[in-house]
Amino acid sequence: MGNGQAKSTYLIMLAVGEFNIVEDKFQDIPVQSFVGKNVFFDDAQFTFRNTAKMVGFFSDMLNYKYPWNKYAQITVEDFVYGGMENTSATVLIKRLIINPSVENDYYSDETISHELSHQWFGDLVTCRNWNEMWLNESFATYFASLWKENRNGKDDFDYETLREGDNAMRSDSLTGRYPIWAGYGRVTTNLYDKGAVILNSFRHILKEDFFPSITEYLKHNEYQNVESKDLLEAINKTYNTRHNSNEDFKWMFDQWIWKAGYPKFEVKYDYNESAKEVLLNVKQVQLLDSLTPVFRLPLLVRLKNSKEDKIQNIQISGVVETFRIGLNSKPDMVEFDYGNNFLDKTSFNKSFNDWKTQYYESENAIDRIMALRGLEIFLKEDNSPTAGKPPITIDQIASLKLFGDALNNDAFWGARAEAAKILSRNFIIDRTGNILRDSYEYQTDSRIKREILKALGKSVRSEDADFIQKKIKNESNVYILAEGINALGSMIPKEKIYEVVIPFAGIISHRNVVQAAVIGALVESDSAGTDQKVKEIIKNFAFGTDVDGRLRVIAINSLRKYAKDEEVKRLALKYMDYNFIVVKMALINLITASDDKSVIPLLRQLNEKTTDEGLNELLAGSIKKLEDLK
């Protein structure tokens, strides 16, 4: 590894096996990718073709050359994670290896670049304790997005950041509100997705001082353990040295790292004709408590009419504020958080025409996507108890036309995908199905075809199911095929699912997405858990030979409704010592679902033998659950 420095023990690995090697280099640094002898070498070369470029990209962006004397990647079977960033030698799961036919649907570069960036963030500087793990994971997630921006453009980066923000808000509502700094004892999406979004906000605030601050952080703390305060000190030092000032950016860490939540805004605006100004009213409505503050944000607002196009920086710091922005005539659109630089949930009370203008006149895809999200409210039906089944409204007709146009014509794939997703959440019988089916014929991007099939899966019309069956019958793209099977499993009569999906059960696909979809559809068809032919198919995936570990897990989990079946129980007990820990955990859950107290001694024996904390916790819970049965 070089440098003569001590390394963290959790960053050491040893891989033994017969490998072929994809050889590359960045300057004088060898870049080697090790793959098993059973891997098609052309696929390996395709998968890892960008790694050396990534090493150069990160070295240049950080103004800190890759810190070790080599870089290796080793792919292994049934690895428990996507990857692990051991110093100078990353372990990757084998399923990352792809060929060109699936790259549009499965992006290996995301994991490869994430693990590589850990060589700086996690290996060169290592979090002092697990509370500070965001310094490893948030940076790696963010720099993987920066590689995507370098490779695919800013629209892809912006859409990635938006979806990471969506994940963070979903985690906040489903698993609880926790800071990015994990001192509250919970590892959540915050450490990855939310932290990456917040780093992007730091970049927006610090502008040209962001990357120099990161360079200072790395150089000052190289080969050492770090805490959040070390990053803050690097930011303050860099900014104040470059600007001869005395700023303190602790406020950024206070509200986004050491506290939790995100701002929720209610926004509206009026135009004062006599004063020639827009009155922008902003209210923060998130529940304020010891963890969730009133947020401070330097946020951009865009105002546009036929004669003016103005971008205004406003400084939000209070619960209720009114901002006066000069404009010579009434705006056709006002956009709040122009560029989507911050994690926030905004309810902006503005007209259909304002959102429409924002969609059609925004140059950046992210602003068009935010317009589509704002327009969703105009698609919604009146679901009040007294409404009955109201006729389609003028706003709905206009919105459907706009969403159809976006789905067919937007220049960015993510905006087209977003249009399909929004239509799927607001399925207006006949009209929506017609738009989606007609659009499918226009699409050349497999990601959009998949979203359309997913959206059609919300339909209750037989003609939509017939359309999907026809389209996937001879489909060569396995990801499109899998999405079609998923859709059919939720929309056709249960008694017909088996005969429709079973012809696809033998199709081998990348990450086994087709067979996983078949299993999911079969489970959907047998809600009572009594169909023996369905059980037999799933059982063969769960306990057959030469089955990928993660596909085996899906099948084992799908057998839970058959857990009391004597054959299933016998097989689960027979294979309880399966070596792959994820399979072992699935088997423990399956045998626990049998409600058979006679397995308690076996579970206790397993618990005594294992030193894995997660497995110990699962076994203890299973034993207690069975002991508590009446």
XYZ file of C-alpha atoms in Angstrom:
630
model
C 0.000 0.000 0.000
C 2.917 2.340 0.524
C 3.293 5.530 2.586
C 4.435 3.643 5.698
C 1.299 4.699 7.572
C -0.827 2.656 9.971
C -4.090 1.471 8.453
C -7.450 0.854 10.103
C -7.943 -2.851 10.745
C -11.438 -2.923 9.240
C -9.885 -1.864 5.914
C -7.747 -4.983 5.491
C -8.754 -7.903 3.267
C -7.332 -11.083 1.750
C -8.769 -12.662 -1.403
C -7.634 -16.097 -2.567
C -8.734 -17.767 -5.780
C -8.117 -18.203 -9.482
C -8.621 -14.907 -11.255
C -8.282 -13.262 -14.614
C -7.074 -9.663 -14.431
C -8.237 -6.594 -16.345
C -5.071 -4.462 -16.470
C -5.101 -0.666 -16.652
C -3.256 2.259 -15.076
C -3.513 5.902 -14.087
C -0.153 7.582 -14.617
C 2.253 5.356 -12.630
C -0.475 3.644 -10.592
C -1.538 0.127 -11.656
C -5.315 -0.361 -11.745
C -6.247 -4.045 -11.716
C -9.672 -5.700 -11.690
C -9.725 -9.371 -10.666
C -12.600 -11.563 -11.888
C -13.268 -15.272 -11.528
C -12.316 -17.698 -14.274
C -16.031 -18.293 -14.961
C -16.622 -14.646 -15.918
C -16.790 -13.736 -19.604
C -13.668 -11.573 -19.899
C -15.137 -9.160 -22.461
C -17.877 -8.311 -19.936
C -15.262 -7.703 -17.244
C -13.310 -5.384 -19.537
C -16.492 -3.495 -20.386
C -17.561 -3.188 -16.747
C -14.243 -1.844 -15.456
C -13.226 0.204 -18.492
C -13.726 3.522 -16.658
C -11.967 2.766 -13.372
C -8.597 4.293 -14.254
C -10.413 7.375 -15.578
C -12.215 7.637 -12.250
C -8.885 7.556 -10.406
C -7.726 10.481 -12.528
C -11.023 12.350 -12.196
C -11.072 12.179 -8.405
C -7.352 13.002 -8.180
C -7.879 16.139 -10.265
C -11.127 17.226 -8.605
C -9.657 16.862 -5.119
C -6.255 18.248 -6.074
C -4.917 15.227 -4.205
C -3.419 12.374 -6.189
C -4.695 8.864 -5.466
C -2.902 8.112 -2.169
C -1.803 4.481 -2.583
C 0.695 2.748 -4.869
C -1.916 0.590 -6.623
C -5.659 0.058 -6.915
C -7.294 -3.349 -7.170
C -10.909 -4.529 -7.439
C -11.791 -8.140 -6.695
C -15.225 -9.550 -7.578
C -16.504 -12.421 -5.456
C -19.579 -14.651 -5.316
C -22.343 -13.912 -2.807
C -20.648 -10.912 -1.216
C -22.882 -9.573 1.534
C -22.574 -5.949 0.329
C -22.272 -4.273 -3.047
C -18.680 -3.461 -2.214
C -16.155 -2.889 0.581
C -13.442 -0.261 0.306
C -10.389 -1.975 1.802
C -7.287 0.181 1.504
C -6.018 -0.070 -2.095
C -8.135 -3.213 -2.727
C -11.922 -3.076 -3.009
C -14.087 -6.191 -2.837
C -17.102 -6.081 -5.186
C -20.063 -8.347 -5.656
C -19.883 -10.362 -8.870
C -23.275 -9.196 -10.126
C -21.740 -5.779 -10.862
C -20.256 -7.298 -14.002
C -22.398 -6.327 -16.984
C -22.429 -6.277 -20.754
C -23.553 -3.355 -22.939
C -27.089 -4.728 -23.290
C -28.002 -3.935 -19.666
C -25.873 -0.879 -18.863
C -28.778 1.493 -19.441
C -30.741 -0.364 -16.762
C -27.988 -1.291 -14.318
C -25.241 1.259 -13.758
C -22.142 -0.510 -12.358
C -20.159 2.728 -12.371
C -22.216 3.929 -9.404
C -20.839 1.254 -7.064
C -17.381 1.222 -8.620
C -16.977 5.008 -8.234
C -18.506 4.971 -4.730
C -15.993 2.395 -3.488
C -13.084 4.052 -5.275
C -13.821 7.459 -3.716
C -13.574 5.777 -0.308
C -9.834 5.503 -0.960
C -9.788 9.185 -0.003
C -12.906 9.365 2.180
C -12.650 6.449 4.581
C -9.155 5.144 3.877
C -6.902 8.203 3.593
C -8.981 9.891 6.309
C -11.015 7.477 8.429
C -13.951 8.308 10.688
C -12.848 8.265 14.326
C -15.893 6.216 15.359
C -19.126 4.975 13.788
C -20.990 8.109 14.863
C -18.871 9.932 12.285
C -19.463 7.407 9.501
C -21.124 10.038 7.322
C -17.608 11.363 6.666
C -17.025 8.080 4.832
C -20.391 7.253 3.283
C -21.912 10.638 2.447
C -18.746 11.689 0.648
C -18.513 8.413 -1.281
C -22.159 8.709 -2.344
C -21.710 12.329 -3.381
C -18.521 11.714 -5.333
C -20.163 8.816 -7.155
C -22.773 11.357 -8.283
C -20.019 13.727 -9.365
C -18.560 10.969 -11.520
C -22.013 10.475 -13.033
C -22.142 14.213 -13.784
C -18.721 14.012 -15.440
C -19.800 11.049 -17.543
C -23.466 11.790 -18.313
C -23.956 15.520 -17.720
C -25.507 17.844 -15.150
C -29.097 16.744 -15.749
C -28.212 13.218 -14.650
C -26.418 14.574 -11.579
C -29.355 16.781 -10.622
C -31.851 13.940 -11.020
C -29.656 11.634 -8.938
C -29.518 14.274 -6.195
C -33.291 14.721 -6.319
C -33.908 10.985 -5.917
C -31.430 10.814 -3.053
C -33.408 13.596 -1.387
C -36.616 11.645 -1.969
C -35.012 8.627 -0.283
C -33.927 10.749 2.676
C -37.410 12.180 3.222
C -38.935 8.712 2.882
C -36.506 7.355 5.479
C -37.351 10.245 7.773
C -41.046 9.357 7.676
C -40.711 5.554 7.785
C -37.764 4.772 10.046
C -37.612 7.863 12.226
C -35.961 11.249 12.397
C -32.232 11.065 13.057
C -29.287 13.367 12.388
C -26.766 12.570 9.689
C -24.255 12.384 12.530
C -25.235 9.006 13.941
C -24.705 9.667 17.636
C -28.308 8.704 18.245
C -27.429 5.105 17.516
C -29.259 4.626 14.233
C -27.648 3.963 10.864
C -30.103 5.090 8.198
C -30.312 6.399 4.661
C -29.060 9.653 6.198
C -25.460 8.467 6.081
C -25.630 7.867 2.350
C -28.325 9.708 0.432
C -29.196 12.588 2.745
C -25.551 13.283 3.497
C -24.772 13.444 -0.204
C -27.599 15.927 -0.786
C -26.385 18.084 2.093
C -22.835 18.074 0.742
C -24.295 19.401 -2.498
C -25.982 22.152 -0.472
C -22.622 22.950 1.141
C -21.196 23.236 -2.360
C -23.995 25.629 -3.337
C -23.318 27.786 -0.286
C -19.509 27.741 -0.479
C -19.359 27.918 -4.289
C -15.731 28.129 -5.492
C -14.463 27.483 -1.954
C -16.046 24.029 -1.636
C -13.453 21.832 -3.337
C -10.447 23.738 -1.933
C -11.988 23.174 1.519
C -12.184 19.442 0.848
C -8.562 19.425 -0.313
C -7.536 21.178 2.913
C -9.530 18.638 4.924
C -7.724 15.744 3.240
C -4.215 17.202 3.364
C -4.432 18.392 6.957
C -5.852 15.073 8.207
C -4.218 12.560 5.870
C -3.629 9.090 7.366
C -5.518 10.100 10.497
C -8.906 9.587 12.111
C -11.369 12.437 11.675
C -14.505 13.921 13.188
C -17.070 16.345 11.814
C -15.304 19.252 13.492
C -12.225 18.556 11.354
C -14.245 19.154 8.197
C -15.753 22.304 9.702
C -12.298 23.608 10.622
C -11.058 22.965 7.072
C -14.024 24.868 5.609
C -13.577 27.828 7.950
C -9.806 27.966 7.394
C -10.081 27.752 3.614
C -12.880 30.276 3.253
C -11.398 32.833 5.616
C -7.906 32.538 4.120
C -9.239 33.000 0.590
C -11.533 35.896 1.515
C -9.561 37.505 4.367
C -12.659 37.160 6.552
C -13.804 35.667 9.831
C -16.808 33.572 8.836
C -17.932 30.556 10.854
C -19.928 27.874 9.012
C -20.844 26.000 12.164
C -24.475 26.898 11.427
C -24.429 24.513 8.450
C -23.327 21.628 10.655
C -25.688 22.591 13.458
C -28.810 22.346 11.319
C -27.899 19.639 8.811
C -25.359 17.320 10.469
C -25.919 17.441 14.222
C -29.648 18.082 14.020
C -32.295 16.345 11.962
C -35.175 16.792 9.568
C -35.526 19.217 6.693
C -37.515 22.390 5.978
C -41.127 22.166 4.875
C -42.278 25.313 3.141
C -45.651 26.780 2.322
C -45.086 29.352 -0.397
C -47.298 31.760 -2.300
C -46.816 35.037 -4.112
C -48.656 38.155 -5.262
C -47.674 40.915 -7.645
C -47.959 44.534 -6.545
C -48.589 46.460 -9.754
C -48.075 49.905 -8.267
C -44.809 49.003 -6.505
C -43.635 46.833 -9.416
C -42.598 44.027 -7.130
C -43.348 40.405 -6.350
C -44.305 39.673 -2.745
C -43.032 36.156 -1.996
C -44.468 34.731 1.224
C -42.500 31.856 2.754
C -43.509 29.907 5.842
C -41.592 27.042 7.471
C -44.166 24.520 8.709
C -42.021 21.548 9.828
C -42.642 20.443 13.414
C -40.025 22.263 15.490
C -38.437 20.363 18.364
C -35.054 19.705 19.976
C -33.832 17.980 16.802
C -35.564 19.950 14.038
C -34.723 23.658 13.834
C -35.902 26.648 11.884
C -33.618 26.376 8.865
C -31.330 28.979 7.395
C -30.943 28.778 3.614
C -29.468 31.092 0.973
C -31.940 30.071 -1.699
C -32.421 31.044 -5.346
C -35.721 32.253 -6.802
C -36.304 32.622 -10.526
C -38.894 35.098 -11.860
C -39.750 35.240 -15.532
C -42.096 37.022 -17.909
C -41.905 37.951 -21.576
C -39.469 40.797 -20.894
C -37.501 39.805 -17.800
C -35.726 36.717 -16.546
C -34.408 37.313 -13.048
C -32.613 35.039 -10.564
C -32.755 36.406 -7.023
C -30.868 35.139 -3.961
C -32.988 35.260 -0.810
C -31.770 34.529 2.715
C -34.314 32.448 4.606
C -33.882 32.384 8.378
C -37.305 32.793 9.990
C -40.563 30.907 10.403
C -42.604 33.435 8.402
C -41.014 35.863 5.965
C -42.017 38.044 3.032
C -39.487 38.856 0.330
C -39.995 41.833 -1.996
C -38.423 41.329 -5.413
C -38.573 44.034 -8.023
C -40.070 43.101 -11.418
C -41.404 45.541 -13.995
C -44.467 43.460 -14.861
C -46.407 40.495 -13.522
C -44.401 37.258 -13.704
C -45.473 34.338 -15.854
C -43.653 32.068 -13.452
C -41.955 32.171 -10.070
C -39.699 29.244 -9.198
C -38.759 28.595 -5.568
C -35.374 26.895 -4.922
C -34.306 27.319 -8.522
C -31.976 24.441 -9.383
C -33.195 22.335 -6.424
C -30.084 23.021 -4.355
C -31.601 22.153 -0.981
C -33.465 19.290 0.618
C -36.935 20.646 1.272
C -40.581 19.769 0.832
C -42.442 22.693 -0.642
C -46.117 23.346 -1.175
C -46.174 26.230 -3.646
C -49.650 27.618 -4.193
C -49.475 28.871 -7.752
C -51.532 28.546 -10.906
C -51.585 25.831 -13.553
C -50.241 28.319 -16.085
C -47.324 29.244 -13.826
C -46.302 25.568 -13.487
C -46.852 25.072 -17.199
C -44.579 28.024 -17.998
C -41.929 26.642 -15.664
C -42.058 23.308 -17.451
C -41.851 24.638 -21.003
C -39.389 27.478 -20.384
C -36.878 25.827 -18.046
C -33.551 25.019 -19.634
C -32.424 22.622 -16.893
C -34.154 19.276 -16.599
C -34.356 19.486 -12.802
C -36.556 22.587 -13.024
C -38.836 20.884 -15.544
C -39.081 17.846 -13.254
C -40.009 20.046 -10.306
C -42.673 21.643 -12.499
C -44.110 18.210 -13.310
C -44.253 17.447 -9.604
C -46.013 20.734 -8.984
C -48.514 19.986 -11.748
C -49.460 16.641 -10.210
C -52.105 18.303 -8.054
C -54.055 19.206 -11.198
C -54.306 15.527 -12.182
C -55.927 14.443 -8.947
C -59.554 13.442 -8.828
C -61.996 14.639 -6.184
C -62.079 11.726 -3.763
C -64.356 13.323 -1.169
C -67.202 11.102 0.102
C -69.848 13.217 -1.621
C -68.051 13.444 -4.935
C -69.213 10.138 -6.383
C -67.340 9.628 -9.641
C -66.921 13.174 -10.970
C -66.363 13.822 -14.663
C -62.849 14.650 -15.777
C -62.069 18.331 -15.286
C -60.594 20.905 -17.638
C -57.420 21.022 -15.502
C -57.100 17.250 -15.708
C -57.463 17.288 -19.490
C -54.850 20.053 -19.812
C -52.530 18.263 -17.395
C -52.839 14.944 -19.198
C -51.921 16.673 -22.452
C -48.854 18.244 -20.861
C -47.746 14.991 -19.230
C -48.204 13.140 -22.507
C -46.073 15.759 -24.227
C -43.401 15.453 -21.529
C -43.455 11.674 -21.759
C -42.901 11.722 -25.512
C -40.785 14.796 -26.127
C -38.704 15.899 -23.145
C -35.007 15.865 -24.024
C -34.004 14.273 -20.707
C -34.837 10.664 -19.897
C -35.395 11.455 -16.209
C -38.129 13.977 -16.976
C -39.864 11.432 -19.207
C -39.557 8.825 -16.439
C -40.951 11.293 -13.905
C -43.951 11.976 -16.144
C -44.699 8.248 -16.287
C -44.343 7.899 -12.499
C -46.740 10.762 -11.855
C -49.267 9.360 -14.319
C -49.082 6.002 -12.530
C -50.037 7.687 -9.248
C -53.016 9.399 -10.864
C -54.507 6.767 -13.119
C -57.530 8.259 -14.838
C -59.273 5.311 -16.484
C -59.080 5.138 -20.286
C -57.242 8.404 -20.846
C -54.107 7.590 -18.866
C -53.875 4.081 -20.259
C -54.198 5.392 -23.796
C -51.430 7.960 -23.261
C -49.093 5.362 -21.789
C -49.731 2.725 -24.454
C -49.348 5.194 -27.305
C -46.166 6.579 -25.789
C -44.580 3.144 -25.425
C -44.229 2.925 -29.191
C -42.218 6.179 -29.279
C -39.700 5.251 -26.618
C -36.174 4.074 -27.405
C -34.888 4.269 -23.811
C -35.488 1.060 -21.862
C -35.818 3.000 -18.592
C -38.871 4.829 -19.924
C -40.416 1.650 -21.290
C -40.029 0.113 -17.850
C -41.734 3.073 -16.162
C -44.607 2.896 -18.647
C -45.137 -0.810 -17.967
C -44.963 -0.132 -14.239
C -47.565 2.625 -14.635
C -49.847 0.426 -16.738
C -49.659 -2.093 -13.900
C -51.957 0.262 -11.956
C -54.707 -0.235 -14.546
C -57.730 -2.475 -14.031
C -58.464 -2.772 -17.745
C -57.928 -6.068 -19.534
C -56.724 -4.279 -22.674
C -53.778 -2.824 -20.710
C -52.848 -6.282 -19.438
C -53.167 -7.646 -22.978
C -50.895 -4.846 -24.210
C -48.192 -5.734 -21.656
C -48.377 -9.441 -22.482
C -47.974 -8.669 -26.161
C -45.026 -6.335 -25.613
C -43.004 -8.650 -23.391
C -43.680 -11.869 -25.309
C -40.508 -11.540 -27.389
C -38.729 -8.811 -25.393
C -34.952 -9.246 -25.324
C -34.224 -6.620 -22.672
C -34.470 -8.585 -19.422
C -35.176 -5.502 -17.305
C -38.162 -4.522 -19.455
C -39.340 -8.132 -19.364
C -39.076 -8.261 -15.568
C -41.039 -5.011 -15.198
C -43.774 -6.380 -17.447
C -44.029 -9.550 -15.342
C -44.206 -7.455 -12.180
C -47.044 -5.415 -13.673
C -48.989 -8.470 -14.813
C -48.683 -10.032 -11.372
C -50.608 -7.126 -9.886
C -53.283 -6.631 -12.562
C -54.502 -9.917 -14.064
C -56.841 -12.362 -12.271
C -54.940 -14.511 -9.772
C -56.063 -17.755 -11.401
C -54.385 -16.716 -14.679
C -51.019 -15.574 -13.317
C -49.363 -19.004 -13.278
C -49.981 -19.780 -16.939
C -48.935 -16.258 -17.989
C -45.622 -16.041 -16.117
C -44.393 -19.636 -15.934
C -42.975 -19.602 -19.515
C -40.427 -17.029 -18.271
C -39.282 -19.030 -15.215
C -36.267 -20.509 -16.998
C -34.895 -17.272 -18.437
C -31.428 -16.501 -17.073
C -30.940 -12.762 -16.644
C -28.590 -10.229 -15.128
C -29.108 -10.201 -11.358
C -31.834 -12.814 -11.997
C -34.378 -10.017 -12.380
C -36.699 -12.108 -14.576
C -36.819 -15.116 -12.263
C -37.280 -12.835 -9.250
C -40.248 -11.215 -11.020
C -41.710 -14.640 -11.769
C -41.436 -15.602 -8.093
C -43.112 -12.348 -7.045
C -45.991 -12.892 -9.475
C -46.464 -16.513 -8.366
C -46.625 -15.431 -4.725
C -49.245 -12.863 -5.711
C -51.287 -15.600 -7.380
C -51.426 -17.788 -4.256
C -52.425 -15.499 -1.417
C -53.718 -18.439 0.637
C -50.477 -20.421 0.388
C -52.225 -23.612 -0.723
C -51.300 -23.964 -4.398
C -48.856 -26.894 -4.602
C -47.641 -26.171 -8.126
C -46.698 -22.602 -7.096
C -44.981 -23.912 -3.979
C -43.030 -26.408 -6.070
C -41.626 -23.751 -8.418
C -40.579 -21.447 -5.567
C -39.166 -24.384 -3.588
C -36.897 -25.303 -6.505
C -35.453 -21.791 -6.529
C -35.059 -21.804 -2.737
C -33.353 -25.172 -2.402
C -32.121 -26.040 -5.891
C -28.516 -26.311 -6.976
C -26.524 -23.566 -8.723
C -28.969 -20.848 -7.640
C -27.582 -17.348 -7.077
C -27.548 -16.517 -3.363
C -29.747 -13.429 -3.583
C -32.284 -15.162 -5.821
C -32.329 -17.980 -3.277
C -33.097 -15.413 -0.554
C -36.039 -14.042 -2.551
C -37.412 -17.565 -2.968
C -36.921 -18.498 0.694
C -38.669 -15.313 1.810
C -41.502 -16.100 -0.610
C -41.960 -19.511 1.028
C -43.031 -18.017 4.354
C -46.702 -18.480 3.552
C -45.874 -22.182 3.148
C -43.804 -22.279 6.349
C -46.090 -24.791 8.052
C -45.761 -27.192 5.106
C -43.800 -30.227 6.341
C -41.621 -30.456 3.227
C -40.718 -26.770 3.361
C -39.924 -27.019 7.064
C -37.759 -30.110 6.513
C -35.763 -28.434 3.749
C -35.297 -25.249 5.766
C -33.852 -27.279 8.645
C -31.679 -29.321 6.280
C -29.983 -26.251 4.810
C -29.821 -24.156 7.999
C -26.018 -24.225 7.933
C -25.882 -22.572 4.495
C -22.710 -20.470 4.465
C -24.020 -17.210 2.915
C -25.252 -15.197 5.902
C -28.114 -13.537 4.014
C -29.478 -16.976 3.070
C -29.010 -18.178 6.645
C -31.047 -15.244 7.964
C -33.819 -15.924 5.447
C -33.899 -19.573 6.558
C -34.140 -18.558 10.224
C -37.088 -16.280 9.409
C -38.725 -19.078 7.408
C -38.415 -21.665 10.158
C -39.642 -19.126 12.729
C -42.746 -18.542 10.588
C -43.578 -22.247 10.967
C -44.625 -21.564 14.607
C -43.024 -24.901 15.486
C -41.615 -24.740 19.025
C -39.616 -27.918 18.466
C -37.000 -25.903 16.517
C -36.091 -23.782 19.564
C -33.180 -26.041 20.664
C -31.672 -25.829 17.166
C -31.985 -22.044 17.139
C -30.330 -21.860 20.562
C -27.499 -24.054 19.325
C -26.998 -21.781 16.320
C -27.007 -18.744 18.581
C -24.261 -20.235 20.747
C -22.072 -21.009 17.721
C -22.201 -17.663 15.940
C -20.263 -14.507 16.784
C -22.117 -12.311 14.287
C -24.066 -9.683 16.252
C -26.795 -9.337 13.626
C -27.314 -13.083 13.523
C -27.338 -13.271 17.318
C -30.007 -10.576 17.458
C -32.155 -12.318 14.832
C -31.873 -15.713 16.549
C -32.693 -14.267 19.968
C -35.798 -12.595 18.520
C -36.880 -15.799 16.782
C -36.453 -17.852 19.958
C -38.489 -15.350 21.978
C -41.237 -15.232 19.359
C -41.590 -19.017 19.384
C -41.421 -19.206 23.192
C -44.189 -16.620 23.484
C -46.585 -18.614 21.291
C -49.639 -19.911 23.158
